PDB file of C-alpha atoms and ligand atoms in Angstrom:
ATOM      1  CA  MET A 852     -94.418 -61.529 216.651  1.00 92.00           C
ATOM      2  CA  ASN A 853     -96.157 -58.680 217.950  1.00 96.00           C
ATOM      3  CA  LEU A 854     -93.347 -55.858 218.278  1.00 97.00           C
ATOM      4  CA  ASP A 855     -92.072 -53.928 215.240  1.00 97.00           C
ATOM      5  CA  GLN A 856     -88.269 -53.828 214.760  1.00 97.00           C
ATOM      6  CA  ASN A 857     -87.889 -50.181 215.887  1.00 98.00           C
ATOM      7  CA  THR A 858     -89.703 -51.224 219.249  1.00 98.00           C
ATOM      8  CA  ILE A 859     -87.150 -54.157 219.409  1.00 98.00           C
ATOM      9  CA  ASN A 860     -84.441 -52.318 218.829  1.00 98.00           C
ATOM     10  CA  SER A 861     -85.235 -49.305 221.124  1.00 98.00           C
ATOM     11  CA  LEU A 862     -86.025 -51.815 224.131  1.00 98.00           C
ATOM     12  CA  ALA A 863     -82.766 -53.688 223.252  1.00 98.00           C
ATOM     13  CA  GLU A 864     -80.739 -50.317 223.710  1.00 98.00           C
ATOM     14  CA  HIS A 865     -82.696 -49.624 227.197  1.00 98.00           C
ATOM     15  CA  LEU A 866     -82.041 -52.868 228.476  1.00 98.00           C
ATOM     16  CA  GLU A 867     -78.395 -52.659 227.381  1.00 98.00           C
ATOM     17  CA  SER A 868     -77.866 -49.211 228.432  1.00 98.00           C
ATOM     18  CA  CYS A 869     -79.207 -50.288 231.894  1.00 98.00           C
ATOM     19  CA  GLU A 870     -76.717 -53.263 232.078  1.00 98.00           C
ATOM     20  CA  LEU A 871     -73.681 -51.023 231.332  1.00 98.00           C
ATOM     21  CA  LYS A 872     -74.758 -48.379 233.579  1.00 98.00           C
ATOM     22  CA  ALA A 873     -75.981 -50.435 236.325  1.00 98.00           C
ATOM     23  CA  HIS A 874     -79.355 -48.984 236.407  1.00 97.00           C
ATOM     24  CA  ASP A 875     -82.466 -50.643 237.141  1.00 98.00           C
ATOM     25  CA  THR A 876     -85.705 -50.607 235.055  1.00 98.00           C
ATOM     26  CA  PRO A 877     -89.789 -51.559 235.518  1.00 97.00           C
ATOM     27  CA  LYS A 878     -89.953 -54.751 233.627  1.00 97.00           C
ATOM     28  CA  ILE A 879     -90.723 -53.893 230.136  1.00 97.00           C
ATOM     29  CA  THR A 880     -93.648 -56.313 229.683  1.00 97.00           C
ATOM     30  CA  ASP A 881     -95.529 -53.590 231.855  1.00 97.00           C
ATOM     31  CA  GLU A 882     -95.421 -51.267 228.724  1.00 97.00           C
ATOM     32  CA  TYR A 883     -95.444 -53.950 226.164  1.00 98.00           C
ATOM     33  CA  PRO A 884     -97.919 -56.494 227.508  1.00 97.00           C
ATOM     34  CA  GLN A 885     -98.330 -57.859 224.188  1.00 97.00           C
ATOM     35  CA  MET A 886     -94.556 -58.780 223.815  1.00 97.00           C
ATOM     36  CA  ASP A 887     -94.555 -62.703 222.997  1.00 96.00           C
ATOM     37  CA  TRP A 888     -91.734 -65.323 223.307  1.00 93.00           C
ATOM     38  CA  GLU A 889     -90.059 -64.243 219.822  1.00 95.00           C
ATOM     39  CA  ASP A 890     -90.203 -60.565 220.389  1.00 98.00           C
ATOM     40  CA  ALA A 891     -88.512 -61.353 223.683  1.00 97.00           C
ATOM     41  CA  TYR A 892     -85.762 -63.718 221.856  1.00 95.00           C
ATOM     42  CA  ALA A 893     -85.461 -61.007 219.102  1.00 97.00           C
ATOM     43  CA  ILE A 894     -84.638 -58.217 221.924  1.00 98.00           C
ATOM     44  CA  GLN A 895     -82.151 -60.631 223.497  1.00 98.00           C
ATOM     45  CA  GLU A 896     -80.394 -60.846 220.006  1.00 97.00           C
ATOM     46  CA  ALA A 897     -80.276 -56.963 219.267  1.00 98.00           C
ATOM     47  CA  ILE A 898     -78.533 -56.769 222.456  1.00 98.00           C
ATOM     48  CA  LYS A 899     -76.306 -59.463 221.387  1.00 98.00           C
ATOM     49  CA  GLN A 900     -75.743 -57.463 217.840  1.00 98.00           C
ATOM     50  CA  ARG A 901     -75.218 -54.288 219.490  1.00 98.00           C
ATOM     51  CA  LYS A 902     -72.131 -55.919 221.582  1.00 98.00           C
ATOM     52  CA  ILE A 903     -70.882 -57.355 218.252  1.00 98.00           C
ATOM     53  CA  ALA A 904     -70.770 -54.306 216.555  1.00 98.00           C
ATOM     54  CA  ARG A 905     -68.920 -52.573 219.402  1.00 97.00           C
ATOM     55  CA  GLY A 906     -66.093 -55.277 219.177  1.00 98.00           C
ATOM     56  CA  CYS A 907     -67.153 -57.828 222.142  1.00 98.00           C
ATOM     57  CA  ARG A 908     -66.624 -61.424 221.012  1.00 98.00           C
ATOM     58  CA  ILE A 909     -69.930 -63.908 221.979  1.00 98.00           C
ATOM     59  CA  ILE A 910     -67.919 -67.096 223.670  1.00 98.00           C
ATOM     60  CA  GLY A 911     -70.797 -68.897 224.730  1.00 98.00           C
ATOM     61  CA  TYR A 912     -74.121 -69.452 226.096  1.00 98.00           C
ATOM     62  CA  LYS A 913     -76.012 -69.966 229.230  1.00 98.00           C
ATOM     63  CA  ALA A 914     -79.061 -71.850 230.300  1.00 95.00           C
ATOM     64  CA  GLY A 915     -81.003 -70.441 233.049  1.00 91.00           C
ATOM     65  CA  LEU A 916     -83.641 -71.665 235.485  1.00 88.00           C
ATOM     66  CA  THR A 917     -83.118 -75.233 234.620  1.00 88.00           C
ATOM     67  CA  SER A 918     -83.614 -76.409 238.311  1.00 83.00           C
ATOM     68  CA  HIS A 919     -86.634 -76.833 240.021  1.00 77.00           C
ATOM     69  CA  ALA A 920     -85.041 -74.681 243.400  1.00 76.00           C
ATOM     70  CA  LYS A 921     -84.566 -71.809 240.762  1.00 74.00           C
ATOM     71  CA  MET A 922     -87.933 -72.149 239.027  1.00 77.00           C
ATOM     72  CA  GLN A 923     -89.818 -72.309 242.381  1.00 78.00           C
ATOM     73  CA  GLN A 924     -87.596 -69.356 243.658  1.00 74.00           C
ATOM     74  CA  MET A 925     -88.530 -67.357 240.589  1.00 74.00           C
ATOM     75  CA  GLY A 926     -92.236 -68.672 240.137  1.00 75.00           C
ATOM     76  CA  VAL A 927     -91.872 -70.266 236.555  1.00 76.00           C
ATOM     77  CA  SER A 928     -91.734 -73.584 234.978  1.00 71.00           C
ATOM     78  CA  ASN A 929     -89.466 -73.353 231.926  1.00 74.00           C
ATOM     79  CA  PRO A 930     -85.755 -72.905 231.281  1.00 84.00           C
ATOM     80  CA  VAL A 931     -84.333 -69.909 229.562  1.00 90.00           C
ATOM     81  CA  PHE A 932     -81.630 -69.578 227.403  1.00 94.00           C
ATOM     82  CA  GLY A 933     -79.039 -66.304 226.833  1.00 97.00           C
ATOM     83  CA  PHE A 934     -75.523 -65.307 225.473  1.00 98.00           C
ATOM     84  CA  LEU A 935     -71.955 -64.864 226.940  1.00 98.00           C
ATOM     85  CA  ALA A 936     -69.998 -62.205 225.690  1.00 98.00           C
ATOM     86  CA  ASP A 937     -66.260 -61.870 226.396  1.00 98.00           C
ATOM     87  CA  TYR A 938     -66.179 -59.213 229.136  1.00 98.00           C
ATOM     88  CA  PHE A 939     -68.493 -61.405 231.408  1.00 98.00           C
ATOM     89  CA  SER A 940     -65.567 -63.690 231.878  1.00 98.00           C
ATOM     90  CA  VAL A 941     -63.965 -62.800 235.565  1.00 97.00           C
ATOM     91  CA  LEU A 942     -60.537 -64.152 235.915  1.00 95.00           C
ATOM     92  CA  GLU A 943     -60.274 -66.134 239.207  1.00 92.00           C
ATOM     93  CA  GLY A 944     -58.511 -64.300 241.709  1.00 84.00           C
ATOM     94  CA  SER A 945     -59.489 -61.067 240.535  1.00 88.00           C
ATOM     95  CA  ALA A 946     -62.392 -58.944 242.470  1.00 95.00           C
ATOM     96  CA  VAL A 947     -65.894 -58.335 240.898  1.00 97.00           C
ATOM     97  CA  LYS A 948     -66.828 -54.573 241.422  1.00 96.00           C
ATOM     98  CA  LEU A 949     -70.176 -54.256 242.753  1.00 96.00           C
ATOM     99  CA  SER A 950     -70.397 -50.370 241.463  1.00 96.00           C
ATOM    100  CA  GLU A 951     -70.560 -52.250 238.018  1.00 97.00           C
ATOM    101  CA  LEU A 952     -73.688 -54.209 238.891  1.00 98.00           C
ATOM    102  CA  ILE A 953     -77.286 -53.531 240.372  1.00 98.00           C
ATOM    103  CA  HIS A 954     -78.185 -56.451 242.792  1.00 98.00           C
ATOM    104  CA  PRO A 955     -76.088 -59.389 241.904  1.00 97.00           C
ATOM    105  CA  LYS A 956     -76.660 -62.928 243.232  1.00 98.00           C
ATOM    106  CA  VAL A 957     -74.398 -65.944 242.750  1.00 98.00           C
ATOM    107  CA  GLU A 958     -75.499 -69.610 241.373  1.00 96.00           C
ATOM    108  CA  PRO A 959     -73.146 -72.743 241.338  1.00 97.00           C
ATOM    109  CA  GLU A 960     -73.072 -74.543 237.875  1.00 98.00           C
ATOM    110  CA  ILE A 961     -71.245 -77.097 235.663  1.00 98.00           C
ATOM    111  CA  ALA A 962     -69.629 -75.220 232.699  1.00 98.00           C
ATOM    112  CA  PHE A 963     -69.243 -77.302 229.410  1.00 98.00           C
ATOM    113  CA  VAL A 964     -66.590 -76.338 226.718  1.00 98.00           C
ATOM    114  CA  THR A 965     -67.307 -78.034 223.442  1.00 98.00           C
ATOM    115  CA  LYS A 966     -64.937 -79.427 221.039  1.00 98.00           C
ATOM    116  CA  THR A 967     -67.464 -80.087 218.051  1.00 98.00           C
ATOM    117  CA  ALA A 968     -70.324 -77.925 216.988  1.00 98.00           C
ATOM    118  CA  LEU A 969     -73.717 -78.923 218.172  1.00 97.00           C
ATOM    119  CA  LYS A 970     -76.666 -78.634 216.140  1.00 94.00           C
ATOM    120  CA  GLY A 971     -80.234 -79.075 216.857  1.00 91.00           C
ATOM    121  CA  HIS A 972     -82.934 -80.546 216.173  1.00 92.00           C
ATOM    122  CA  GLY A 973     -82.749 -83.836 217.850  1.00 96.00           C
ATOM    123  CA  CYS A 974     -79.659 -83.402 220.408  1.00 96.00           C
ATOM    124  CA  HIS A 975     -79.802 -85.431 223.026  1.00 97.00           C
ATOM    125  CA  ILE A 976     -77.488 -86.031 226.302  1.00 97.00           C
ATOM    126  CA  GLY A 977     -75.394 -88.592 224.490  1.00 97.00           C
ATOM    127  CA  THR A 978     -74.762 -85.881 221.603  1.00 97.00           C
ATOM    128  CA  VAL A 979     -73.912 -83.459 224.172  1.00 98.00           C
ATOM    129  CA  LEU A 980     -71.364 -85.298 226.013  1.00 98.00           C
ATOM    130  CA  ALA A 981     -69.847 -86.551 222.675  1.00 98.00           C
ATOM    131  CA  ALA A 982     -69.247 -82.857 221.629  1.00 98.00           C
ATOM    132  CA  THR A 983     -68.104 -81.976 224.757  1.00 98.00           C
ATOM    133  CA  ASP A 984     -64.050 -81.158 225.571  1.00 98.00           C
ATOM    134  CA  PHE A 985     -64.523 -80.837 229.321  1.00 98.00           C
ATOM    135  CA  VAL A 986     -66.372 -79.585 232.230  1.00 98.00           C
ATOM    136  CA  MET A 987     -65.642 -77.619 234.963  1.00 98.00           C
ATOM    137  CA  PRO A 988     -66.895 -75.958 238.032  1.00 98.00           C
ATOM    138  CA  ALA A 989     -68.428 -72.151 237.427  1.00 98.00           C
ATOM    139  CA  ILE A 990     -69.963 -69.310 239.604  1.00 98.00           C
ATOM    140  CA  GLU A 991     -72.394 -67.559 237.793  1.00 98.00           C
ATOM    141  CA  ILE A 992     -73.240 -63.966 238.834  1.00 98.00           C
ATOM    142  CA  ILE A 993     -76.515 -62.780 237.636  1.00 97.00           C
ATOM    143  CA  ASP A 994     -77.738 -59.359 237.928  1.00 98.00           C
ATOM    144  CA  SER A 995     -81.529 -58.973 236.710  1.00 97.00           C
ATOM    145  CA  ARG A 996     -81.839 -55.445 235.359  1.00 98.00           C
ATOM    146  CA  TYR A 997     -85.511 -55.258 236.861  1.00 98.00           C
ATOM    147  CA  ARG A 998     -85.874 -53.437 239.467  1.00 97.00           C
ATOM    148  CA  ASP A 999     -86.689 -55.480 243.063  1.00 94.00           C
ATOM    149  CA  PHE A1000     -86.533 -58.601 240.772  1.00 90.00           C
ATOM    150  CA  LYS A1001     -90.288 -57.984 239.746  1.00 91.00           C
ATOM    151  CA  PHE A1002     -90.348 -59.592 236.424  1.00 91.00           C
ATOM    152  CA  ASP A1003     -91.977 -62.332 234.383  1.00 90.00           C
ATOM    153  CA  LEU A1004     -90.119 -64.969 231.760  1.00 91.00           C
ATOM    154  CA  LYS A1005     -90.182 -62.585 228.837  1.00 95.00           C
ATOM    155  CA  SER A1006     -88.985 -59.623 230.334  1.00 96.00           C
ATOM    156  CA  VAL A1007     -85.972 -62.283 231.730  1.00 95.00           C
ATOM    157  CA  ILE A1008     -85.478 -63.805 228.055  1.00 96.00           C
ATOM    158  CA  ALA A1009     -85.253 -60.125 226.651  1.00 98.00           C
ATOM    159  CA  ASP A1010     -82.727 -58.988 229.320  1.00 98.00           C
ATOM    160  CA  ASN A1011     -80.415 -61.693 228.259  1.00 98.00           C
ATOM    161  CA  CYS A1012     -81.362 -63.970 231.496  1.00 97.00           C
ATOM    162  CA  SER A1013     -79.828 -61.485 233.705  1.00 97.00           C
ATOM    163  CA  SER A1014     -76.428 -62.575 232.388  1.00 98.00           C
ATOM    164  CA  SER A1015     -73.906 -60.634 233.843  1.00 98.00           C
ATOM    165  CA  ARG A1016     -70.501 -62.207 234.848  1.00 98.00           C
ATOM    166  CA  PHE A1017     -68.999 -65.949 235.628  1.00 98.00           C
ATOM    167  CA  VAL A1018     -65.840 -67.128 236.970  1.00 98.00           C
ATOM    168  CA  VAL A1019     -64.662 -70.566 235.956  1.00 98.00           C
ATOM    169  CA  GLY A1020     -61.702 -72.632 237.705  1.00 97.00           C
ATOM    170  CA  GLY A1021     -60.885 -75.550 239.658  1.00 96.00           C
ATOM    171  CA  ARG A1022     -60.169 -78.903 237.354  1.00 96.00           C
ATOM    172  CA  MET A1023     -61.121 -79.408 233.667  1.00 97.00           C
ATOM    173  CA  ARG A1024     -62.576 -83.113 233.541  1.00 97.00           C
ATOM    174  CA  PRO A1025     -63.339 -84.818 230.390  1.00 97.00           C
ATOM    175  CA  VAL A1026     -67.067 -86.026 230.805  1.00 96.00           C
ATOM    176  CA  ALA A1027     -66.273 -89.750 229.660  1.00 93.00           C
ATOM    177  CA  ASP A1028     -65.548 -91.068 233.321  1.00 87.00           C
ATOM    178  CA  LEU A1029     -67.815 -88.457 235.233  1.00 95.00           C
ATOM    179  CA  ASP A1030     -71.577 -89.171 236.146  1.00 97.00           C
ATOM    180  CA  LEU A1031     -72.903 -85.550 236.070  1.00 98.00           C
ATOM    181  CA  ARG A1032     -75.835 -86.111 237.904  1.00 98.00           C
ATOM    182  CA  THR A1033     -74.283 -87.599 241.380  1.00 98.00           C
ATOM    183  CA  ILE A1034     -71.702 -84.464 241.288  1.00 98.00           C
ATOM    184  CA  GLY A1035     -72.057 -82.772 244.738  1.00 98.00           C
ATOM    185  CA  VAL A1036     -71.630 -78.940 244.942  1.00 98.00           C
ATOM    186  CA  VAL A1037     -71.114 -76.906 248.112  1.00 98.00           C
ATOM    187  CA  LEU A1038     -71.570 -73.071 247.773  1.00 98.00           C
ATOM    188  CA  GLU A1039     -69.866 -70.955 250.588  1.00 98.00           C
ATOM    189  CA  LYS A1040     -70.064 -67.626 251.435  1.00 98.00           C
ATOM    190  CA  ASN A1041     -67.590 -66.187 253.531  1.00 98.00           C
ATOM    191  CA  GLY A1042     -66.545 -69.698 254.955  1.00 97.00           C
ATOM    192  CA  GLU A1043     -70.112 -70.673 255.693  1.00 98.00           C
ATOM    193  CA  VAL A1044     -72.290 -73.198 253.527  1.00 98.00           C
ATOM    194  CA  VAL A1045     -75.297 -71.460 252.069  1.00 98.00           C
ATOM    195  CA  ALA A1046     -76.278 -73.762 249.460  1.00 97.00           C
ATOM    196  CA  LEU A1047     -75.624 -77.459 248.316  1.00 96.00           C
ATOM    197  CA  GLY A1048     -76.809 -79.850 245.835  1.00 97.00           C
ATOM    198  CA  ALA A1049     -76.126 -82.220 242.912  1.00 97.00           C
ATOM    199  CA  GLY A1050     -75.698 -82.083 239.595  1.00 97.00           C
ATOM    200  CA  ALA A1051     -78.839 -83.845 238.598  1.00 97.00           C
ATOM    201  CA  ALA A1052     -81.165 -80.670 239.874  1.00 95.00           C
ATOM    202  CA  VAL A1053     -80.626 -79.497 236.513  1.00 95.00           C
ATOM    203  CA  LEU A1054     -83.203 -81.070 234.532  1.00 93.00           C
ATOM    204  CA  GLY A1055     -82.174 -84.552 235.651  1.00 95.00           C
ATOM    205  CA  HIS A1056     -78.735 -84.084 233.987  1.00 97.00           C
ATOM    206  CA  PRO A1057     -76.756 -80.977 233.137  1.00 97.00           C
ATOM    207  CA  ALA A1058     -76.214 -82.328 229.676  1.00 97.00           C
ATOM    208  CA  ALA A1059     -80.082 -82.095 228.994  1.00 95.00           C
ATOM    209  CA  ALA A1060     -79.714 -78.431 229.448  1.00 95.00           C
ATOM    210  CA  ILE A1061     -77.238 -77.927 226.521  1.00 96.00           C
ATOM    211  CA  ALA A1062     -79.430 -80.209 224.373  1.00 95.00           C
ATOM    212  CA  MET A1063     -82.588 -77.980 224.823  1.00 92.00           C
ATOM    213  CA  LEU A1064     -80.393 -75.027 223.975  1.00 93.00           C
ATOM    214  CA  ALA A1065     -78.835 -76.773 221.216  1.00 95.00           C
ATOM    215  CA  ASN A1066     -82.135 -77.608 219.848  1.00 93.00           C
ATOM    216  CA  LEU A1067     -83.730 -74.170 220.193  1.00 90.00           C
ATOM    217  CA  LEU A1068     -80.923 -72.656 218.378  1.00 92.00           C
ATOM    218  CA  GLY A1069     -81.432 -75.102 215.904  1.00 94.00           C
ATOM    219  CA  GLU A1070     -85.237 -74.073 215.551  1.00 90.00           C
ATOM    220  CA  ARG A1071     -83.420 -70.640 214.213  1.00 89.00           C
ATOM    221  CA  GLY A1072     -80.910 -72.274 212.148  1.00 93.00           C
ATOM    222  CA  GLU A1073     -78.008 -71.464 214.426  1.00 94.00           C
ATOM    223  CA  GLU A1074     -75.619 -74.025 216.149  1.00 96.00           C
ATOM    224  CA  ILE A1075     -73.377 -73.934 219.414  1.00 97.00           C
ATOM    225  CA  PRO A1076     -69.706 -73.350 217.837  1.00 97.00           C
ATOM    226  CA  ALA A1077     -66.819 -75.823 218.957  1.00 98.00           C
ATOM    227  CA  GLY A1078     -64.887 -73.815 221.730  1.00 98.00           C
ATOM    228  CA  SER A1079     -67.916 -72.619 223.185  1.00 98.00           C
ATOM    229  CA  LEU A1080     -68.350 -72.124 226.687  1.00 98.00           C
ATOM    230  CA  ILE A1081     -71.963 -73.221 228.045  1.00 98.00           C
ATOM    231  CA  LEU A1082     -73.158 -72.521 231.679  1.00 98.00           C
ATOM    232  CA  SER A1083     -75.652 -75.240 232.322  1.00 97.00           C
ATOM    233  CA  GLY A1084     -77.817 -73.776 234.895  1.00 96.00           C
ATOM    234  CA  ALA A1085     -77.911 -73.661 238.755  1.00 95.00           C
ATOM    235  CA  ILE A1086     -77.822 -76.370 240.603  1.00 95.00           C
ATOM    236  CA  THR A1087     -79.121 -74.612 243.842  1.00 93.00           C
ATOM    237  CA  GLU A1088     -81.290 -71.736 244.416  1.00 91.00           C
ATOM    238  CA  ALA A1089     -79.423 -68.028 243.721  1.00 94.00           C
ATOM    239  CA  VAL A1090     -77.756 -66.413 246.778  1.00 97.00           C
ATOM    240  CA  MET A1091     -77.510 -62.682 247.348  1.00 97.00           C
ATOM    241  CA  ILE A1092     -74.141 -60.964 247.919  1.00 96.00           C
ATOM    242  CA  LYS A1093     -72.746 -57.698 249.028  1.00 96.00           C
ATOM    243  CA  ALA A1094     -69.316 -55.945 249.038  1.00 96.00           C
ATOM    244  CA  GLY A1095     -66.760 -57.619 250.846  1.00 97.00           C
ATOM    245  CA  ASP A1096     -68.256 -61.228 250.424  1.00 98.00           C
ATOM    246  CA  ASN A1097     -65.910 -64.056 249.393  1.00 97.00           C
ATOM    247  CA  VAL A1098     -67.505 -67.053 247.492  1.00 98.00           C
ATOM    248  CA  SER A1099     -66.213 -70.556 246.982  1.00 98.00           C
ATOM    249  CA  LEU A1100     -67.675 -73.278 245.052  1.00 98.00           C
ATOM    250  CA  GLN A1101     -66.604 -76.885 245.578  1.00 98.00           C
ATOM    251  CA  MET A1102     -67.516 -79.430 243.141  1.00 98.00           C
ATOM    252  CA  GLN A1103     -66.848 -83.313 243.541  1.00 97.00           C
ATOM    253  CA  GLY A1104     -63.846 -84.306 241.667  1.00 96.00           C
ATOM    254  CA  MET A1105     -63.359 -80.674 239.938  1.00 97.00           C
ATOM    255  CA  GLY A1106     -61.913 -78.789 242.820  1.00 97.00           C
ATOM    256  CA  SER A1107     -62.904 -75.353 243.666  1.00 97.00           C
ATOM    257  CA  VAL A1108     -63.288 -71.520 242.235  1.00 97.00           C
ATOM    258  CA  ASN A1109     -63.223 -68.491 244.134  1.00 97.00           C
ATOM    259  CA  VAL A1110     -64.440 -65.163 243.504  1.00 97.00           C
ATOM    260  CA  ARG A1111     -64.446 -61.850 245.632  1.00 97.00           C
ATOM    261  CA  PHE A1112     -66.450 -58.887 245.693  1.00 98.00           C
ATOM    262  CA  ILE A1113     -65.325 -55.050 246.417  1.00 97.00           C
TER     263      ILE A1113
HETATM  264  O1  0L1 B1375     -79.037 -67.737 234.947  1.00 71.13           O
HETATM  265  C1  0L1 B1375     -80.316 -67.971 235.540  1.00 71.13           C
HETATM  266  O2  0L1 B1375     -80.846 -68.834 236.230  1.00 71.13           O
HETATM  267  C2  0L1 B1375     -81.083 -66.957 234.889  1.00 71.13           C
HETATM  268  C3  0L1 B1375     -81.799 -66.191 235.956  1.00 71.13           C
HETATM  269  C4  0L1 B1375     -82.777 -65.277 235.407  1.00 71.13           C
HETATM  270  C5  0L1 B1375     -83.876 -64.775 236.583  1.00 71.13           C
HETATM  271  C6  0L1 B1375     -82.976 -64.205 237.894  1.00 71.13           C
HETATM  272  O3  0L1 B1375     -82.562 -63.047 237.330  1.00 71.13           O
HETATM  273  O4  0L1 B1375     -82.618 -64.700 238.844  1.00 71.13           O
HETATM  274 MG1   MG B1376     -77.433 -69.352 235.961  1.00 71.13          MG
END
């Protein structure tokens, strides 16, 4: 690690305040170019601890930049991982207020809910599927705190991987009778198709993203608890939205989920 604990805490406070007040900021590596990967995850962890101290519950995790489409869109080559706090969850049918966000985008994802804990090392697709209670369609609403989306991977990790909101819906499906690689997804905005793809866009199999996350957490002595919700990463590139937009995600065999923005 290259940053001391005081710097980590003050960067966590800064980034969380940007999130809560919907203010943007230059990427933090401009001021701290020496920041390394461990520092980046330590800042994310400090943001998580700030939320827990205020009474938030951590309900799960997310994998990001897991598809070639997203990696290409962002100009990076590795997945990243963040956490989901309780208030990130938007109930289907309610509206997301754009005044609470900076410059949000939507992404179609498969959400996994675990029935047993997952702990790396050595997790693989089979371990993940065995620990999965059900999967369901999810729309992730990402909202990077970085001005004009000018960021690098370390700054993104520190910023909890642009986590902001998500909505799940459609049908809960057990994984035993699904091939998650071939599940087709269609994302519509205001009735027009804006992105489409299949589950295999996420690292060849969406469960591979969950396995990577479990293995990363395992290195730190942590596990994914039973009952966690995990967003496995965008199947397509992210799509910008504005007030008045209605977004609908259809996932083959899993129904649809909708969200509107005001
Ligand atoms: O969910 C994700 O794919 C994380 C994206 C991080 C970068 C961005 O804000 O697009
Ligand atoms: Mg995402």
